[in-house]
mmCIF file of C-alpha atoms in Angstrom:
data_model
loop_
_atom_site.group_PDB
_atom_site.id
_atom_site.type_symbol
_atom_site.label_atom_id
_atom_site.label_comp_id
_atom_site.label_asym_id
_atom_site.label_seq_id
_atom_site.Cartn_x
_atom_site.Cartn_y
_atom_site.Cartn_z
ATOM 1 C CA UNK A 690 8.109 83.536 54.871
ATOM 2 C CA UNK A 691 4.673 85.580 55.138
ATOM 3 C CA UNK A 692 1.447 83.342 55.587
ATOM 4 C CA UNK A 693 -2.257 84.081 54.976
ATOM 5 C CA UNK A 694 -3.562 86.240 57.942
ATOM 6 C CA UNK A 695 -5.975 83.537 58.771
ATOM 7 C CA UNK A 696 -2.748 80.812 59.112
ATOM 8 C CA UNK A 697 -1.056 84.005 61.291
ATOM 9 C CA UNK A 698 -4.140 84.564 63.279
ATOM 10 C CA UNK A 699 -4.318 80.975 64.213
ATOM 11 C CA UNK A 700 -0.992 80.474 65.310
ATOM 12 C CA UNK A 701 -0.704 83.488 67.363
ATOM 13 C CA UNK A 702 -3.285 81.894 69.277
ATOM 14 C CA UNK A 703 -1.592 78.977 69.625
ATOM 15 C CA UNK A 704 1.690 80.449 70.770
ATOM 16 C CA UNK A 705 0.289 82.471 73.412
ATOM 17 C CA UNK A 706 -2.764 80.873 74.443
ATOM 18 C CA UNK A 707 -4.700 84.052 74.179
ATOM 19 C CA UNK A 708 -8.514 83.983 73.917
ATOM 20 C CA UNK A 709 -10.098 85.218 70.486
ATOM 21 C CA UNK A 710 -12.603 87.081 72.799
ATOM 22 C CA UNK A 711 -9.731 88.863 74.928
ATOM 23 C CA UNK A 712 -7.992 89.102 70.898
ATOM 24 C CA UNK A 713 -11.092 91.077 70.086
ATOM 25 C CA UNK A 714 -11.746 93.263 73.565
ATOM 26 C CA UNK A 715 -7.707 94.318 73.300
ATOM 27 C CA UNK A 716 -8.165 94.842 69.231
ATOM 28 C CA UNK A 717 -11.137 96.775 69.342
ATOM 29 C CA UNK A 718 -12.593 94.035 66.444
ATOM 30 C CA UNK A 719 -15.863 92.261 66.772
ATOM 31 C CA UNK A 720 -15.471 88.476 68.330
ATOM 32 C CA UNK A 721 -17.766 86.952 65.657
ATOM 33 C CA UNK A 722 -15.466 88.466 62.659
ATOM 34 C CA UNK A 723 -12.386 86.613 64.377
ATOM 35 C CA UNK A 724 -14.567 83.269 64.776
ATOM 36 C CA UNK A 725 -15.292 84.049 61.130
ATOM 37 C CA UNK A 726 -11.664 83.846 60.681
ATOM 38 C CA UNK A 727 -10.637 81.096 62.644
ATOM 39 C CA UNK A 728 -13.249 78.656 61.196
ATOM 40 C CA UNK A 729 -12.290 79.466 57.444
ATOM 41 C CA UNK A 730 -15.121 81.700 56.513
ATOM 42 C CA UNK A 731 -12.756 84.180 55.666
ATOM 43 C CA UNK A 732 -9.226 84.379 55.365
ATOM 44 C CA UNK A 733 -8.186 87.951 55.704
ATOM 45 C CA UNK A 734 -9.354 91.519 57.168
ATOM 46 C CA UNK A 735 -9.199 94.730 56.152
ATOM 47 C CA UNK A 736 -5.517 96.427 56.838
ATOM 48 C CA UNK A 737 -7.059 98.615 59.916
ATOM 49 C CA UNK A 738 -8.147 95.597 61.473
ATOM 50 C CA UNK A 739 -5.014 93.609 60.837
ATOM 51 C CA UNK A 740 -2.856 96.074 62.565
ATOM 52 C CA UNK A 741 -4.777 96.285 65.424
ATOM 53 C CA UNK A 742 -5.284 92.225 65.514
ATOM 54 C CA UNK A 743 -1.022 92.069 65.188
ATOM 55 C CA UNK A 744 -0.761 94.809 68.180
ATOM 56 C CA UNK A 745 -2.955 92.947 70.474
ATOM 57 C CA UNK A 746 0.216 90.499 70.196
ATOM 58 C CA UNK A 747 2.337 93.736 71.165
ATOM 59 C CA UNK A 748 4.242 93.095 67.553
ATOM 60 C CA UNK A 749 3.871 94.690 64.251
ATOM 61 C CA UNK A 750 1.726 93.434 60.990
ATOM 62 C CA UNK A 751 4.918 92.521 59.439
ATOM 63 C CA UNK A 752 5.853 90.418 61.964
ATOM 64 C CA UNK A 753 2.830 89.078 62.546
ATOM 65 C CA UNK A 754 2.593 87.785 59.000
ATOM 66 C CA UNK A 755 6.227 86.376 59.400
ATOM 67 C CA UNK A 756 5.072 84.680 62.576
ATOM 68 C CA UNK A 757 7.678 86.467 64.890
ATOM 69 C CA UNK A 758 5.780 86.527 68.321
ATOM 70 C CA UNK A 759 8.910 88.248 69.987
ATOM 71 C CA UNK A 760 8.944 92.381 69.612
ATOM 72 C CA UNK A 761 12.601 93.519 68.963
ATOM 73 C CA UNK A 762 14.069 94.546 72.481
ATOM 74 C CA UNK A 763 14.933 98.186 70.999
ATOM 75 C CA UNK A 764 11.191 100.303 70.730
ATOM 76 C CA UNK A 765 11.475 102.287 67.810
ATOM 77 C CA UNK A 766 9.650 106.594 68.600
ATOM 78 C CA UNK A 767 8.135 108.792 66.416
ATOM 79 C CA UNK A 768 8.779 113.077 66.948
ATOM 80 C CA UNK A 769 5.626 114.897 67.942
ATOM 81 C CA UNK A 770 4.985 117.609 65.518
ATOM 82 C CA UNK A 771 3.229 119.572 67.345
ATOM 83 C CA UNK A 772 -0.662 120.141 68.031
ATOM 84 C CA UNK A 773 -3.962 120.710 66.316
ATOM 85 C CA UNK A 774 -6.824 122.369 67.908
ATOM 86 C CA UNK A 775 -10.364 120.392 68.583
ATOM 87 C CA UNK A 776 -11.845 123.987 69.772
ATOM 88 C CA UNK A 777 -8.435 125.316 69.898
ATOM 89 C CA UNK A 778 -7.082 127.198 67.553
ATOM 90 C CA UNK A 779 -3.384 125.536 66.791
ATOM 91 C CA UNK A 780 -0.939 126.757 64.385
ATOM 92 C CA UNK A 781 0.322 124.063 62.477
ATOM 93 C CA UNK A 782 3.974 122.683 63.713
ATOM 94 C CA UNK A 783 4.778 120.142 61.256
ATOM 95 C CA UNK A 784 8.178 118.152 62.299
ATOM 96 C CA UNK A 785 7.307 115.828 59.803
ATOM 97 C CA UNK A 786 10.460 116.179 57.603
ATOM 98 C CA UNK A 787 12.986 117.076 60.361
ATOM 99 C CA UNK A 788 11.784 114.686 62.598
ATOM 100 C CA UNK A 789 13.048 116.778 65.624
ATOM 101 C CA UNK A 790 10.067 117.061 67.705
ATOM 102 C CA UNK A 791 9.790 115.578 71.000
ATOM 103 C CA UNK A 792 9.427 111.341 70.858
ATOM 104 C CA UNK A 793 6.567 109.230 71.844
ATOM 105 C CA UNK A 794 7.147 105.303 71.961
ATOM 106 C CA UNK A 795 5.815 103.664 68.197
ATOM 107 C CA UNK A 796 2.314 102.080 68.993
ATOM 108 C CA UNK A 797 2.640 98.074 68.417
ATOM 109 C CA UNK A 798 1.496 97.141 65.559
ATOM 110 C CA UNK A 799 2.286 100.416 63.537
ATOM 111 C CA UNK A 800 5.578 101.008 61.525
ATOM 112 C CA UNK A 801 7.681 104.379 62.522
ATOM 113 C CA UNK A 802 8.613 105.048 59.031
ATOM 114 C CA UNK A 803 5.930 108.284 57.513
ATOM 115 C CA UNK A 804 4.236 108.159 60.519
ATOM 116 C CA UNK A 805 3.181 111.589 62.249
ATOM 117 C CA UNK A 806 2.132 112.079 65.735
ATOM 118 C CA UNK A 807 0.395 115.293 66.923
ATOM 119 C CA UNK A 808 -1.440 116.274 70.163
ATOM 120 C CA UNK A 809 -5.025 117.064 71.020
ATOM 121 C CA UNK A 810 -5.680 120.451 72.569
ATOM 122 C CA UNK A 811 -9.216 121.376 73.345
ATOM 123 C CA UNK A 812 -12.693 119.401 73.895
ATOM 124 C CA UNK A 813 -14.278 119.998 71.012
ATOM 125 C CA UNK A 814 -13.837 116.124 69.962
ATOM 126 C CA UNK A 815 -14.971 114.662 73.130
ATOM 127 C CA UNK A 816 -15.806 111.626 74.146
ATOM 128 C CA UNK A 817 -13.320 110.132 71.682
ATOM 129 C CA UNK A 818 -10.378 112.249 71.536
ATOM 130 C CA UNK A 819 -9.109 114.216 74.933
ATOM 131 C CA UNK A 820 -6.741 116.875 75.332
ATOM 132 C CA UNK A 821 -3.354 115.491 75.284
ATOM 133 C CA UNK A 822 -4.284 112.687 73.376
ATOM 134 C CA UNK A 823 -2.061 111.667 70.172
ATOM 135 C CA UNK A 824 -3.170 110.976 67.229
ATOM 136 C CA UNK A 825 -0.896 109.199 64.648
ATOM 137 C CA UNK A 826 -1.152 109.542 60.520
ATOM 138 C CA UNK A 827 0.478 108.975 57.197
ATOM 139 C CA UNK A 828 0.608 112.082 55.157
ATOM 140 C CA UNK A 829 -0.361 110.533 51.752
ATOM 141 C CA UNK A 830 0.346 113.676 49.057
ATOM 142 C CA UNK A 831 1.356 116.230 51.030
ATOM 143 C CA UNK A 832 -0.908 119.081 49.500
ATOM 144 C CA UNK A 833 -4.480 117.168 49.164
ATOM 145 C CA UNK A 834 -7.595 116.182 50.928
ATOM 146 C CA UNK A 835 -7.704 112.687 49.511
ATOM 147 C CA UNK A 836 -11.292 111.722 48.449
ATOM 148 C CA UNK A 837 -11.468 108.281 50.500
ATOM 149 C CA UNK A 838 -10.791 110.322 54.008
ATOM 150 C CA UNK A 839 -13.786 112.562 53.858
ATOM 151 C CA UNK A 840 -16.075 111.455 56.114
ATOM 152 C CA UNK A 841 -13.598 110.230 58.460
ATOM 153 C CA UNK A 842 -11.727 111.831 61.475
ATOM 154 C CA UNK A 843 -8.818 113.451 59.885
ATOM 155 C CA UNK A 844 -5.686 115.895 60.885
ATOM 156 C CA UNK A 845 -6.085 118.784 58.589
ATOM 157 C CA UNK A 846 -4.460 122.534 58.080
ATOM 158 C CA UNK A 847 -6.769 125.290 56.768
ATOM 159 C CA UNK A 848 -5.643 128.110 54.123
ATOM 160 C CA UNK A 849 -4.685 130.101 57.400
ATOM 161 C CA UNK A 850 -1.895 127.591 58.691
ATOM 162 C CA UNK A 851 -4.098 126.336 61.574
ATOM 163 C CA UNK A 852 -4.263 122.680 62.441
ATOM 164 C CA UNK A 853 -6.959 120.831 63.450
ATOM 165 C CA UNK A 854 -8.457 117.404 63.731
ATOM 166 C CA UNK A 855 -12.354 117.275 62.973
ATOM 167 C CA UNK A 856 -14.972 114.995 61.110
ATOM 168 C CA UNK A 857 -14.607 116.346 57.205
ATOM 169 C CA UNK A 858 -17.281 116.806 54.927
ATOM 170 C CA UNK A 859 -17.860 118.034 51.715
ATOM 171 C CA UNK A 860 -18.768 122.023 51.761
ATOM 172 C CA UNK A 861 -21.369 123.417 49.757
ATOM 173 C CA UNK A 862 -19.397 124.627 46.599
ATOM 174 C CA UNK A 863 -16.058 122.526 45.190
ATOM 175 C CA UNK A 864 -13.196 122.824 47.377
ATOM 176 C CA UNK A 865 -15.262 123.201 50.295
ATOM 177 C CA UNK A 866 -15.661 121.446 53.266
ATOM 178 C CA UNK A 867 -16.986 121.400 56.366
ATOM 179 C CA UNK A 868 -15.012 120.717 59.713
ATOM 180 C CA UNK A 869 -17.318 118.917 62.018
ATOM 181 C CA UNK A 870 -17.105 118.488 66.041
ATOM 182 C CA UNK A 871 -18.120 115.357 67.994
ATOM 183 C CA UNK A 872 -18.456 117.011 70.695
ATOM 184 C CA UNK A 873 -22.344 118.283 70.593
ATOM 185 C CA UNK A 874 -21.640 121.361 72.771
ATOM 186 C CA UNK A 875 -19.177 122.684 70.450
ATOM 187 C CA UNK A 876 -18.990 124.451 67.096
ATOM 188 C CA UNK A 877 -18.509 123.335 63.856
ATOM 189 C CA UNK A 878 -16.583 125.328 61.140
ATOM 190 C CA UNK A 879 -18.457 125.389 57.783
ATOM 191 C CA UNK A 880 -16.980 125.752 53.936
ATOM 192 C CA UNK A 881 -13.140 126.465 54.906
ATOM 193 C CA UNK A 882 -10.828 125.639 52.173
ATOM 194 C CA UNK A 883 -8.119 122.722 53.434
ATOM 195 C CA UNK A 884 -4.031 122.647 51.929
ATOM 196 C CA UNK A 885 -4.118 118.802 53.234
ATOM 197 C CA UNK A 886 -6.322 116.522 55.300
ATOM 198 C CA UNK A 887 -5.268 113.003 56.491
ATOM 199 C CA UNK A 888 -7.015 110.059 58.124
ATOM 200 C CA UNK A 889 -6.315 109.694 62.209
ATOM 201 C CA UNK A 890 -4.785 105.784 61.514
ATOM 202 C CA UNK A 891 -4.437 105.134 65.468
ATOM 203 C CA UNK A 892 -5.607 107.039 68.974
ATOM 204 C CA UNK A 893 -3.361 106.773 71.875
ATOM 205 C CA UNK A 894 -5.351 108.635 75.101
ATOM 206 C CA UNK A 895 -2.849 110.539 76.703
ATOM 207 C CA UNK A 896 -2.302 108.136 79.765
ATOM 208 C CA UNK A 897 -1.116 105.954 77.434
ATOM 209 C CA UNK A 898 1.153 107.552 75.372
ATOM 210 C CA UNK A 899 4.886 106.661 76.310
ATOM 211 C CA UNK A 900 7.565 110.142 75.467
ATOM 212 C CA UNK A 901 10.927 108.928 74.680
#
């Protein structure tokens, strides 16, 4: 039976006598948004924040909500589809529907199902994203640049088939946008036209990322 997220939150902390301060460093979440939680102030997060939260535990949302501390012994993967290019340029490899690529461990905290991982090759996203570094999404309408990710660090393909992963912003006419690099020594790629864009959901540097 699922609780609030405030009852989970609480007794996860019970359970495994974890600080809310080492909750927060290993989430990536503020520590005053989880003492707003614990003392009532609020009762839930927003779903970005809850998955991280839930893999601090090393389990899912789902069974963080159920209040099952214990991961299943068998680690579910997710295929690799291939790359996209932060200065690179990448033809786009996408797996997605075969699912044949090579496997990476599932992050905690995410669910395998519609998930894609791809790889980082090139700087042009530094200091955030490395080469060799995975990047996980959900492709939500396969043929669309939904409205809510622009602004955000999505995976995209261009009208030319090349992948990429980049800061999006609107372009100067309709249909436009512009493909923007963290990295300050590096170039940015203005007005291309975009078959699909999708949010980056979860980062996993390269060290960390476990092939099946």
């Amino acid at each position: 039976m699922q609780q609030t997220f405030r009852d989970a939150f609480l007794a996860a902390i019970k359970n495994t006598g974890k600080s809310m301060r080492q909750v927060a460093l290993d989430a990536g979440v503020s520590y005053e948004q989880l003492k707003n939680l614990a003392q009532g102030k609020s009762k839930s997060t927003n779903v970005d924040d809850a998955v991280r939260i839930a893999a601090s535990f090393g389990i899912s949302l789902e069974d963080f909500l159920e209040g099952r501390m214990s991961p299943s012994s068998e680690v579910p993967t997710i295929a690799i589809a291939g790359k996209v290019g932060a200065g690179a340029q990448v033809p786009v490899f996408d797996a997605y529907e075969k699912g044949d690529g090579p496997q990476v461990e599932c992050p905690p905290g995410l669910s395998p199902h519609g998930i894609v991982a791809v790889e980082v090759e090139g700087d042009s996203m530094e200091p955030i994203y490395s080469d060799g570094d995975l990047l996980f999404y959900t492709r939500n309408g396969h043929d669309a640049v939904p409205s809510e990710d622009i602004g955000h660090r999505c995976v995209c393909e261009d009208e030319d088939g090349m992948g990429w992963v980049k800061q999006i912003k609107p372009g100067d006419e309709p249909g436009l946008f512009h493909l923007i690099s963290l990295n300050p020594g590096a170039n940015n790629i203005w007005n291309v036209r975009l078959k699909w864009a999708a949010r980056v959901r979860l980062h996993w540097p390269a060290e960390l990322a476990k092939k099946a």
